[in-house]
Amino acid sequence: MTLQIAPRQDLLDDPGAMRDLDPSGMMDLTVGFAAQCREAVRIAAAFAPGPVPQRPVNNVVVTALGGSAIGGDLLRCLAARETDVPLIVNRDYTLPAFVSKDTLVIAASYSGGTEETLAAYAQARQRGAQIVCVTSGGILADRADTDGAPVWRIPGGQPPRASTGYLFFSMLAALAWRGLLRRSVDADVEETLELLEDLRGEYGPSVATDANPAKALARELQGRVPVFYGAQEYLGVVAVRWKGQYNENAKSHAFANVLPEQNHNEILAWALARRQAPRWSVVYLRDPRERLETPRLAHRVDVTAKVIGRSVRSREVVARGESLLARMFSLVYLGDFASVYAAYLNGIDPTIIPGIDRLKSAMRRFKG
Ligand code: F6R
């Protein structure tokens, strides 16, 4: 894998050059994300998992890793407003001790083969938890079929991180099936789908850099260490999604943190940041309503930007849409596009993940 140090200035306006760098079509999947979400909603609604169990659900654990887990994080943001029970995301081989027969465990693995998720699934069975799975197949689907656990089956054959629509909307359907949502979120879902269809037209590869916020952002961050900051509720989670997409698509280091927590430790690290790496860029993920709805938090972000200071290049991006779901996904989509453009600027195929592949096959060989 070779990195292009000084990319051509017009690379992002050259469709042929971008296609050459993207033989597996990550850009097609990214453009297709809006349609994927619409299809995901349809598939999830068409699945009939059977009669709703009588047992109560007192808490929900999504157990997943990487590109599958981020769908759980987004679900957690929604659940914080829309459910009466707590929902946590578990990224581990083991489940927390509170998981019991009154827990709904959503085991989500796009491939169905992630060993940590399979181990957590087995533990959920031992604890007698109520289990549902979201997967395209693999061992997880086989085990769930054998055990009689409902499986939201999603189309396979693409990278998990490019399948967030399938994963998220299936998990949302599982919450709705168990009657855990306080209200119907159908209108919010429709708003989100329509907004994504609009944004696809604004961020797509045929829109020139000077009119394309996603290309412009990727250009601005090129050759720098990006740091994504978002305030609590959903922006911090989207910051983590952006980091993951920069890591996996652009093969670039990136950092993410959430405010207010960042104000209580990481803010100090900027003192020596330029000794550690010469060029950093901060992106503040912001919400159009924060000044009205959470003015102290909005002010915190403003003050943070001042404290970090002018020596570090920074910019803001603002979510679009009305509902929480739409605002969340609007920023996810911008980050997804920017990360693929960043891969092109790095001269790198966004789809391949050699480090992860190597790690997973070494783990499969280890019989300990
Ligand atoms: C690859 C990706 C990874 C995987 C992770 C878990 O595109 O995003 O982060 O999601 O290795 O694999 P799955 O999702 O198949 O359980």
Coordinates of C-alpha atoms and ligand atoms in Angstrom, one line a residue:
M1 CA 0.0 0.0 0.0
T2 CA 1.7 3.2 -1.1
L3 CA 0.6 6.7 0.0
Q4 CA 0.5 9.6 -2.4
I5 CA 2.2 12.4 -0.5
A6 CA 1.3 15.3 -2.7
P7 CA -1.9 14.6 -4.5
R8 CA -2.9 16.3 -7.7
Q9 CA -4.9 19.4 -6.9
D10 CA -7.6 18.5 -9.3
L11 CA -7.8 14.8 -8.3
L12 CA -11.3 15.0 -6.8
D13 CA -12.6 16.6 -10.0
D14 CA -11.3 13.8 -12.2
P15 CA -13.8 11.0 -12.3
G16 CA -11.5 8.6 -14.1
A17 CA -8.7 9.0 -11.6
M18 CA -11.1 8.5 -8.7
R19 CA -12.5 5.3 -10.3
D20 CA -8.9 4.0 -10.8
L21 CA -8.2 4.4 -7.1
D22 CA -11.5 2.6 -6.1
P23 CA -11.6 -0.7 -7.9
S24 CA -14.0 -2.2 -5.4
G25 CA -16.4 0.7 -5.6
M26 CA -16.5 2.2 -2.1
M27 CA -17.8 5.4 -3.7
D28 CA -20.7 3.5 -5.3
L29 CA -21.6 2.1 -2.0
T30 CA -21.4 5.5 -0.4
V31 CA -23.6 7.1 -3.1
G32 CA -25.9 4.1 -2.6
F33 CA -26.1 4.6 1.1
A34 CA -29.3 6.6 0.8
A35 CA -31.0 3.8 -1.2
Q36 CA -29.5 1.2 1.2
C37 CA -31.3 2.9 4.1
R38 CA -34.6 2.9 2.2
E39 CA -34.2 -0.7 1.4
A40 CA -33.1 -1.5 4.9
V41 CA -36.3 0.0 6.3
R42 CA -38.3 -2.1 3.9
I43 CA -36.5 -5.3 4.6
A44 CA -36.6 -4.8 8.4
A45 CA -40.4 -4.1 8.2
A46 CA -41.0 -7.2 6.1
F47 CA -39.4 -9.5 8.6
A48 CA -41.9 -11.2 11.0
P49 CA -39.9 -12.5 13.9
G50 CA -43.0 -14.2 15.4
P51 CA -45.1 -13.5 18.5
V52 CA -43.6 -11.0 20.9
P53 CA -42.3 -12.8 24.0
Q54 CA -44.2 -12.1 27.3
R55 CA -41.0 -11.6 29.3
P56 CA -40.2 -8.0 30.1
V57 CA -37.2 -6.3 28.8
N58 CA -35.5 -4.2 31.5
N59 CA -32.4 -3.3 29.6
V60 CA -30.9 -3.7 26.1
V61 CA -27.3 -4.6 25.2
V62 CA -26.1 -4.3 21.6
T63 CA -23.0 -6.5 21.3
A64 CA -20.9 -5.8 18.2
L65 CA -17.5 -4.5 17.0
G66 CA -16.3 -1.9 14.5
G67 CA -18.6 -1.1 11.7
S68 CA -21.4 -3.1 13.2
A69 CA -21.0 -1.5 16.6
I70 CA -21.3 2.0 15.4
G71 CA -24.9 1.3 14.3
G72 CA -25.5 0.3 17.9
D73 CA -24.0 3.6 19.1
L74 CA -26.3 5.5 16.8
L75 CA -29.2 3.4 18.2
R76 CA -28.1 4.3 21.7
C77 CA -28.4 8.0 20.9
L78 CA -32.0 7.5 19.7
A79 CA -32.9 5.2 22.5
A80 CA -31.8 7.8 25.1
R81 CA -34.8 9.8 24.0
E82 CA -37.2 7.2 22.7
T83 CA -37.1 4.2 25.2
D84 CA -37.8 3.8 28.9
V85 CA -35.0 1.2 29.3
P86 CA -31.3 1.7 29.2
L87 CA -29.4 0.6 26.1
I88 CA -25.6 0.1 26.1
V89 CA -23.2 -1.0 23.4
N90 CA -20.8 -3.8 24.3
R91 CA -17.6 -4.2 22.3
D92 CA -16.1 -7.2 24.1
Y93 CA -16.0 -11.0 24.3
T94 CA -17.9 -10.9 27.5
L95 CA -21.1 -9.3 28.6
P96 CA -21.6 -7.1 31.7
A97 CA -22.8 -8.9 34.9
F98 CA -26.2 -7.3 34.8
V99 CA -27.2 -9.2 31.6
S100 CA -30.0 -11.6 32.6
K101 CA -33.2 -13.1 31.3
D102 CA -34.7 -9.6 31.4
T103 CA -32.1 -8.3 29.0
L104 CA -32.6 -8.0 25.2
V105 CA -29.3 -8.7 23.6
I106 CA -28.9 -7.6 20.1
A107 CA -25.9 -9.5 18.6
A108 CA -24.9 -7.6 15.5
S109 CA -22.2 -8.8 13.2
Y110 CA -22.4 -7.9 9.5
S111 CA -20.3 -10.9 8.5
G112 CA -21.6 -13.2 11.3
G113 CA -18.1 -14.3 11.9
T114 CA -16.6 -11.9 14.5
E115 CA -15.3 -14.0 17.3
E116 CA -15.9 -11.4 20.1
T117 CA -19.5 -11.1 19.1
L118 CA -19.9 -14.9 18.8
A119 CA -18.4 -15.3 22.3
A120 CA -20.8 -12.6 23.7
Y121 CA -23.7 -14.4 21.9
A122 CA -22.8 -17.7 23.7
Q123 CA -22.6 -15.9 27.0
A124 CA -26.0 -14.3 26.4
R125 CA -27.4 -17.8 25.8
Q126 CA -25.9 -19.0 29.1
R127 CA -27.5 -16.2 31.0
G128 CA -30.9 -16.9 29.5
A129 CA -31.0 -13.4 27.8
Q130 CA -33.6 -12.7 25.1
I131 CA -31.5 -12.6 22.0
V132 CA -32.0 -11.2 18.5
C133 CA -29.4 -11.1 15.8
V134 CA -28.6 -8.8 12.9
T135 CA -26.3 -10.3 10.3
S136 CA -25.9 -11.1 6.7
G137 CA -25.2 -14.8 7.6
G138 CA -22.1 -16.7 8.8
I139 CA -21.8 -18.6 12.0
L140 CA -24.0 -16.1 13.9
A141 CA -26.9 -16.8 11.6
D142 CA -26.4 -20.5 11.9
R143 CA -26.2 -20.5 15.7
A144 CA -29.3 -18.3 15.9
D145 CA -31.3 -20.5 13.6
T146 CA -30.3 -23.6 15.6
D147 CA -31.2 -21.8 18.9
G148 CA -34.5 -20.3 17.5
A149 CA -33.3 -16.7 18.0
P150 CA -34.9 -14.2 15.5
V151 CA -32.5 -13.0 12.9
W152 CA -32.8 -9.8 10.9
R153 CA -31.0 -11.0 7.8
I154 CA -29.4 -8.2 5.8
P155 CA -27.9 -8.4 2.3
G156 CA -24.2 -9.5 2.4
G157 CA -21.2 -8.9 0.2
Q158 CA -20.1 -5.4 1.2
P159 CA -17.8 -4.0 3.9
P160 CA -19.6 -3.8 7.3
R161 CA -18.8 -0.1 7.6
A162 CA -20.6 0.6 4.3
S163 CA -23.7 -1.3 5.7
T164 CA -24.7 1.0 8.6
G165 CA -28.1 1.5 7.1
Y166 CA -28.9 -2.2 7.1
L167 CA -27.5 -2.7 10.6
F168 CA -29.1 0.4 12.2
F169 CA -32.6 0.1 10.7
S170 CA -32.7 -3.6 11.6
M171 CA -31.7 -2.9 15.2
L172 CA -34.4 -0.2 15.3
A173 CA -36.9 -2.6 14.0
A174 CA -36.0 -5.1 16.8
L175 CA -36.6 -2.4 19.4
A176 CA -40.0 -1.6 17.8
W177 CA -40.9 -5.3 17.7
R178 CA -40.3 -5.6 21.4
G179 CA -42.5 -2.5 22.0
L180 CA -39.6 -0.5 23.5
L181 CA -40.1 2.7 21.5
R182 CA -42.2 5.3 23.3
R183 CA -43.7 6.5 20.0
S184 CA -43.6 5.6 16.3
V185 CA -40.5 7.1 14.7
D186 CA -41.8 6.5 11.1
A187 CA -42.1 10.2 10.3
D188 CA -38.5 10.7 11.5
V189 CA -37.3 7.8 9.4
E190 CA -39.0 9.2 6.3
E191 CA -37.5 12.6 6.9
T192 CA -34.0 10.9 7.2
L193 CA -34.4 8.9 4.0
E194 CA -35.5 12.0 2.0
L195 CA -32.7 14.1 3.4
L196 CA -30.1 11.4 2.6
E197 CA -31.4 11.4 -1.0
D198 CA -30.8 15.2 -1.2
L199 CA -27.4 15.0 0.4
R200 CA -26.3 12.3 -2.0
G201 CA -26.8 14.9 -4.8
E202 CA -24.7 17.5 -2.9
Y203 CA -21.8 15.3 -1.8
G204 CA -21.5 12.9 -4.7
P205 CA -18.4 12.6 -7.0
S206 CA -20.0 14.5 -9.9
V207 CA -20.2 17.7 -7.9
A208 CA -17.1 19.8 -8.3
T209 CA -14.9 20.5 -5.3
D210 CA -15.8 24.2 -5.0
A211 CA -19.5 23.3 -4.7
N212 CA -19.1 20.1 -2.7
P213 CA -18.7 20.3 1.1
A214 CA -17.5 16.7 1.4
K215 CA -14.7 17.2 -1.2
A216 CA -13.8 20.6 0.3
L217 CA -13.5 19.1 3.8
A218 CA -11.3 16.2 2.6
R219 CA -9.0 18.7 0.8
E220 CA -8.8 20.8 3.9
L221 CA -7.9 17.8 6.1
Q222 CA -5.4 16.4 3.6
G223 CA -1.9 15.8 5.2
R224 CA -3.1 16.8 8.6
V225 CA -4.1 14.8 11.7
P226 CA -7.9 15.3 12.0
V227 CA -9.5 15.6 15.3
F228 CA -13.3 15.4 15.4
Y229 CA -15.1 16.9 18.4
G230 CA -18.8 16.7 19.1
A231 CA -20.9 17.6 22.1
Q232 CA -22.8 15.0 24.1
E233 CA -25.9 13.2 22.9
Y234 CA -25.3 12.3 19.3
L235 CA -22.5 14.5 18.0
G236 CA -19.8 12.7 20.0
V237 CA -20.9 9.4 18.5
V238 CA -20.9 10.8 15.0
A239 CA -17.3 12.1 15.7
V240 CA -16.4 8.4 16.5
R241 CA -18.0 7.3 13.2
W242 CA -15.9 9.9 11.4
K243 CA -12.8 8.7 13.1
G244 CA -13.5 5.1 12.2
Q245 CA -14.2 6.0 8.5
Y246 CA -11.0 8.0 8.3
N247 CA -9.1 5.1 9.9
E248 CA -10.6 2.4 7.6
N249 CA -11.2 4.2 4.3
A250 CA -8.4 6.8 4.3
K251 CA -6.0 4.6 6.3
S252 CA -5.3 7.7 8.3
H253 CA -5.0 8.4 12.0
A254 CA -7.8 10.5 13.3
F255 CA -9.0 11.3 16.8
A256 CA -12.4 11.9 18.2
N257 CA -13.7 13.0 21.6
V258 CA -16.9 14.2 23.1
L259 CA -17.6 17.4 25.1
P260 CA -17.9 18.2 28.0
E261 CA -15.5 15.3 28.8
Q262 CA -12.9 16.7 26.5
N263 CA -12.9 19.9 28.6
H264 CA -11.7 18.0 31.6
N265 CA -8.6 16.4 30.2
E266 CA -7.8 16.3 26.5
I267 CA -8.1 20.1 26.2
L268 CA -4.7 20.3 27.9
A269 CA -3.0 18.0 25.4
W270 CA -3.1 20.8 22.8
A271 CA -0.3 22.6 24.6
L272 CA 2.3 20.2 23.1
A273 CA 0.4 18.9 20.1
R274 CA 2.6 20.6 17.6
R275 CA 5.7 19.0 19.0
Q276 CA 4.1 15.6 18.5
A277 CA 2.9 16.2 14.9
P278 CA 3.2 19.5 12.9
R279 CA -0.2 19.7 11.3
W280 CA -3.5 19.1 13.1
S281 CA -7.0 20.1 12.1
V282 CA -10.0 20.2 14.4
V283 CA -13.5 19.7 13.1
Y284 CA -16.3 20.7 15.5
L285 CA -19.5 18.8 14.7
R286 CA -22.4 21.1 15.6
D287 CA -26.1 21.0 15.8
P288 CA -28.4 23.7 14.4
R289 CA -30.5 23.7 17.5
E290 CA -27.9 23.6 20.2
R291 CA -27.9 27.3 20.9
L292 CA -31.6 27.2 21.7
E293 CA -31.9 23.8 23.3
T294 CA -28.5 23.3 25.1
P295 CA -27.0 26.8 25.2
R296 CA -24.5 26.0 27.9
L297 CA -23.2 23.1 25.8
A298 CA -23.1 25.3 22.7
H299 CA -21.1 28.0 24.6
R300 CA -18.8 25.3 25.8
V301 CA -17.9 24.4 22.2
D302 CA -17.3 28.1 21.4
V303 CA -15.0 28.5 24.4
T304 CA -13.2 25.2 23.7
A305 CA -12.3 26.5 20.2
K306 CA -11.0 29.7 21.8
V307 CA -8.9 27.9 24.4
I308 CA -7.4 25.5 21.8
G309 CA -6.5 28.6 20.0
R310 CA -5.7 29.9 16.6
S311 CA -2.5 28.0 16.2
V312 CA -4.6 24.9 15.2
R313 CA -6.6 25.0 12.1
S314 CA -10.3 24.4 12.8
R315 CA -13.7 24.5 11.2
E316 CA -17.3 23.6 12.0
V317 CA -19.8 21.5 10.2
V318 CA -23.5 21.7 11.0
A319 CA -26.0 18.9 11.0
R320 CA -29.0 19.2 8.7
G321 CA -32.6 18.1 9.2
E322 CA -35.3 18.4 11.9
S323 CA -35.5 15.1 13.8
L324 CA -32.6 13.7 15.8
L325 CA -32.4 10.8 13.4
A326 CA -32.1 13.0 10.4
R327 CA -29.5 15.3 12.0
M328 CA -27.5 12.3 13.1
F329 CA -27.5 10.7 9.7
S330 CA -26.8 13.9 7.8
L331 CA -23.5 14.2 9.5
V332 CA -22.7 10.5 9.2
Y333 CA -23.2 10.9 5.5
L334 CA -20.9 13.9 5.2
G335 CA -18.2 12.1 7.1
D336 CA -18.6 8.9 5.0
F337 CA -18.1 10.9 1.7
A338 CA -15.2 13.0 3.1
S339 CA -13.4 9.8 4.2
V340 CA -13.6 8.2 0.7
Y341 CA -12.4 11.4 -0.9
A342 CA -9.6 11.4 1.7
A343 CA -8.6 7.9 0.6
Y344 CA -8.3 9.2 -3.0
L345 CA -6.2 12.1 -1.9
N346 CA -4.0 9.6 0.0
G347 CA -3.7 7.6 -3.2
I348 CA -5.3 4.6 -1.5
D349 CA -8.0 2.1 -2.3
P350 CA -10.7 2.9 0.3
T351 CA -12.1 -0.6 0.4
I352 CA -9.1 -2.8 1.3
I353 CA -8.4 -3.4 5.0
P354 CA -5.2 -5.4 5.0
G355 CA -4.4 -4.8 8.7
I356 CA -7.8 -6.0 9.9
D357 CA -7.7 -9.0 7.5
R358 CA -4.3 -10.0 8.8
L359 CA -5.2 -9.6 12.4
K360 CA -8.4 -11.7 12.0
S361 CA -6.7 -14.5 10.2
A362 CA -3.9 -14.6 12.8
M363 CA -6.6 -14.8 15.5
R364 CA -8.3 -17.6 13.7
R365 CA -5.1 -19.6 13.6
F366 CA -4.5 -19.1 17.3
K367 CA -6.1 -22.0 19.1
G368 CA -5.7 -20.7 22.7
Ligands
F6R1 C1 -14.9 -3.5 8.0 C2 -15.3 -2.9 9.3 C3 -14.9 -3.6 10.6 C4 -15.9 -4.7 11.0 C5 -15.4 -5.4 12.3 C6 -16.4 -6.4 12.8 O1 -15.6 -2.8 7.0 O2 -16.0 -1.9 9.4 O3 -14.8 -2.6 11.6 O4 -17.2 -4.2 11.1 O5 -14.2 -6.0 12.1 O6 -16.9 -7.3 11.7 P1 -18.4 -7.5 11.6 O7 -19.1 -6.2 11.4 O8 -18.6 -8.4 10.4 O9 -18.9 -8.2 12.8

